């Protein structure tokens, strides 16, 4: 049952992502969903371990996903700056 539920949750992450306003937000969203996919994979591989501990993901796998994200976000912000609007005085 745990594997089936983990597979269902994994399928939710595989759906088409919602439209995003800025590439930097898409990169952050992809990083977070990738980390959750790894955690779901850990649950599906050893469901009985949930009785004794939280599912863990190896440090190497977490770093593989999370280390390039800040550089990618910085590049996305440099290529596509956030639009700014001039401040308006309250009426």
XYZ file of N, CA and C in Angstrom:
273
model
N 0.814 -1.169 0.000
C 0.000 0.000 0.000
C 0.876 1.258 0.000
N 1.968 1.244 0.759
C 2.850 2.403 0.820
C 3.474 2.655 -0.548
N 3.899 1.600 -1.222
C 4.487 1.762 -2.554
C 3.478 2.347 -3.531
N 2.234 1.887 -3.454
C 1.201 2.395 -4.353
C 0.952 3.886 -4.101
N 0.896 4.273 -2.834
C 0.692 5.681 -2.512
C 1.895 6.536 -2.925
N 3.097 5.997 -2.752
C 4.294 6.723 -3.178
C 4.310 6.876 -4.698
N 3.878 5.837 -5.420
C 3.805 5.935 -6.877
C 2.780 6.977 -7.307
N 1.670 7.042 -6.603
C 0.646 8.038 -6.932
C 1.185 9.452 -6.686
N 1.855 9.645 -5.577
C 2.430 10.959 -5.287
C 3.501 11.316 -6.316
N 4.280 10.319 -6.723
C 5.311 10.543 -7.739
C 4.660 10.964 -9.055
N 3.535 10.372 -9.392
C 2.821 10.736 -10.618
C 2.326 12.180 -10.559
N 1.948 12.648 -9.376
C 1.526 14.044 -9.245
C 2.672 14.996 -9.568
N 3.884 14.631 -9.167
C 5.036 15.472 -9.477
C 5.368 15.450 -10.967
N 4.990 14.363 -11.661
C 5.294 14.251 -13.086
C 4.306 15.004 -13.967
N 3.232 15.508 -13.399
C 2.273 16.284 -14.187
C 2.933 17.545 -14.721
N 2.298 18.113 -15.730
C 2.805 19.351 -16.301
C 2.794 20.439 -15.239
N 3.922 21.100 -15.045
C 3.964 22.137 -14.012
C 3.095 23.332 -14.419
N 2.637 24.066 -13.446
C 1.844 25.253 -13.770
C 2.711 26.294 -14.467
N 2.088 27.172 -15.253
C 2.911 28.205 -15.893
C 3.561 29.090 -14.825
N 4.801 29.412 -15.056
C 5.572 30.168 -14.080
C 5.904 31.529 -14.680
N 5.928 32.530 -13.857
C 6.170 33.881 -14.339
C 7.640 34.152 -14.653
N 8.543 33.480 -13.992
C 9.960 33.775 -14.158
C 10.763 32.475 -14.147
N 11.806 32.362 -14.999
C 12.620 31.137 -15.019
C 13.268 30.807 -13.679
N 13.613 31.800 -12.881
C 14.232 31.534 -11.580
C 13.260 30.774 -10.672
N 12.000 31.099 -10.750
C 10.999 30.397 -9.949
C 10.859 28.960 -10.430
N 10.919 28.752 -11.741
C 10.838 27.392 -12.293
C 12.020 26.541 -11.843
N 13.199 27.130 -11.784
C 14.384 26.388 -11.335
C 14.232 25.977 -9.878
N 13.779 26.893 -9.037
C 13.569 26.561 -7.626
C 12.506 25.482 -7.476
N 11.428 25.591 -8.232
C 10.361 24.592 -8.172
C 10.858 23.221 -8.622
N 11.648 23.184 -9.689
C 12.214 21.912 -10.158
C 13.155 21.294 -9.121
N 13.917 22.128 -8.440
C 14.830 21.616 -7.414
C 14.059 21.000 -6.257
N 13.042 21.704 -5.779
C 12.241 21.179 -4.672
C 11.504 19.895 -5.065
N 10.925 19.865 -6.252
C 10.216 18.644 -6.660
C 11.194 17.495 -6.852
N 12.400 17.782 -7.318
C 13.405 16.732 -7.439
C 13.779 16.148 -6.087
N 13.892 17.006 -5.081
C 14.199 16.512 -3.734
C 13.050 15.665 -3.186
N 11.818 16.077 -3.431
C 10.682 15.280 -2.976
C 10.591 13.956 -3.728
N 10.942 13.955 -5.009
C 10.962 12.690 -5.769
C 11.970 11.718 -5.165
N 13.149 12.242 -4.785
C 14.150 11.374 -4.154
C 13.628 10.798 -2.842
N 12.929 11.620 -2.078
C 12.384 11.139 -0.806
C 11.303 10.082 -1.042
N 10.459 10.286 -2.046
C 9.441 9.284 -2.381
C 10.083 7.982 -2.853
N 11.170 8.092 -3.591
C 11.870 6.883 -4.032
C 12.411 6.117 -2.826
N 12.928 6.842 -1.829
C 13.432 6.195 -0.613
C 12.298 5.497 0.129
N 11.108 6.099 0.141
C 9.948 5.478 0.787
C 9.549 4.219 0.038
N 9.505 4.282 -1.286
C 9.081 3.132 -2.079
C 10.075 1.977 -2.003
N 11.346 2.281 -1.841
C 12.357 1.226 -1.769
C 12.294 0.453 -0.461
N 11.948 1.125 0.630
C 11.924 0.456 1.939
C 10.749 0.973 2.769
N 9.510 0.530 2.448
C 8.350 1.059 3.169
C 8.310 0.676 4.643
N 8.889 -0.459 5.005
C 8.862 -0.886 6.408
C 9.695 0.026 7.296
N 10.670 0.709 6.702
C 11.523 1.596 7.490
C 10.742 2.800 8.016
N 9.596 3.110 7.420
C 8.789 4.238 7.892
C 8.295 4.030 9.319
N 8.246 2.792 9.764
C 7.809 2.513 11.125
C 8.831 2.973 12.160
N 10.100 3.062 11.747
C 11.174 3.337 12.698
C 11.855 4.685 12.507
N 11.821 5.221 11.287
C 12.538 6.470 11.020
C 11.939 7.189 9.817
N 12.338 8.440 9.653
C 11.924 9.213 8.492
C 12.714 8.736 7.274
N 12.118 8.830 6.092
C 12.890 8.457 4.900
C 14.010 9.466 4.673
N 15.190 8.964 4.411
C 16.335 9.839 4.212
C 16.862 9.703 2.796
N 17.451 10.770 2.337
C 18.080 10.808 1.022
C 19.563 11.055 1.264
N 20.388 10.392 0.491
C 21.825 10.544 0.710
C 22.261 11.989 0.476
N 23.277 12.372 1.178
C 23.790 13.739 1.072
C 24.269 14.011 -0.345
N 24.874 13.021 -0.947
C 25.384 13.167 -2.316
C 24.248 13.453 -3.296
N 23.130 12.740 -3.157
C 21.988 12.953 -4.054
C 21.373 14.328 -3.834
N 21.269 14.746 -2.567
C 20.720 16.083 -2.283
C 21.599 17.170 -2.861
N 22.911 17.040 -2.696
C 23.833 18.051 -3.212
C 23.843 18.070 -4.740
N 23.697 16.907 -5.359
C 23.670 16.832 -6.819
C 22.522 17.672 -7.374
N 21.408 17.705 -6.647
C 20.264 18.499 -7.095
C 20.343 19.956 -6.650
N 20.794 20.195 -5.440
C 20.682 21.547 -4.883
C 21.893 22.449 -5.145
N 23.059 21.907 -5.402
C 24.226 22.761 -5.600
C 24.154 23.608 -6.877
N 23.729 23.078 -8.019
C 23.702 23.925 -9.210
C 22.569 24.954 -9.222
N 21.569 24.801 -8.375
C 20.397 25.680 -8.415
C 20.720 27.159 -8.195
N 21.529 27.540 -7.201
C 21.798 28.978 -7.026
C 22.473 29.622 -8.241
N 23.397 28.914 -8.874
C 24.055 29.462 -10.061
C 23.065 29.577 -11.218
N 22.188 28.589 -11.359
C 21.183 28.648 -12.413
C 20.200 29.795 -12.169
N 19.809 29.986 -10.915
C 18.892 31.087 -10.592
C 19.574 32.430 -10.852
N 20.834 32.564 -10.486
C 21.558 33.815 -10.734
C 21.649 34.108 -12.227
N 21.906 33.085 -13.021
C 21.964 33.265 -14.466
C 20.598 33.650 -15.024
N 19.544 32.988 -14.544
C 18.194 33.314 -15.003
C 17.826 34.745 -14.637
N 18.223 35.192 -13.452
C 17.925 36.576 -13.041
C 18.729 37.575 -13.866
N 19.951 37.201 -14.258
C 20.758 38.100 -15.082
C 20.191 38.193 -16.504
N 19.738 37.072 -17.037
C 19.199 37.066 -18.397
C 17.787 37.629 -18.471
N 17.003 37.384 -17.444
C 15.606 37.827 -17.404
C 15.363 38.571 -16.094
N 15.730 39.850 -16.032
C 15.534 40.581 -14.777
C 14.054 40.679 -14.418
N 13.806 40.698 -13.123
C 12.428 40.850 -12.657
C 11.941 42.239 -13.061
N 10.769 42.321 -13.637
C 10.263 43.650 -13.989
C 9.928 44.439 -12.727
N 10.286 45.680 -12.739
C 9.977 46.528 -11.589
C 9.051 47.646 -12.044
N 8.173 48.013 -11.165
C 7.259 49.113 -11.452
C 7.633 50.280 -10.553
N 7.477 51.501 -11.068
C 7.775 52.632 -10.191
C 6.770 52.703 -9.057
N 7.253 53.096 -7.919
C 6.360 53.214 -6.756
C 5.393 54.370 -6.975
N 4.154 54.130 -6.635
C 3.152 55.187 -6.767
C 2.763 55.658 -5.379
N 2.508 56.937 -5.288
C 2.108 57.506 -4.009
C 0.645 57.157 -3.750
N 0.315 56.806 -2.511
C -1.096 56.494 -2.211
C -1.964 57.727 -2.409
N -3.147 57.494 -2.922
C -4.059 58.614 -3.195
C -4.854 59.015 -1.990
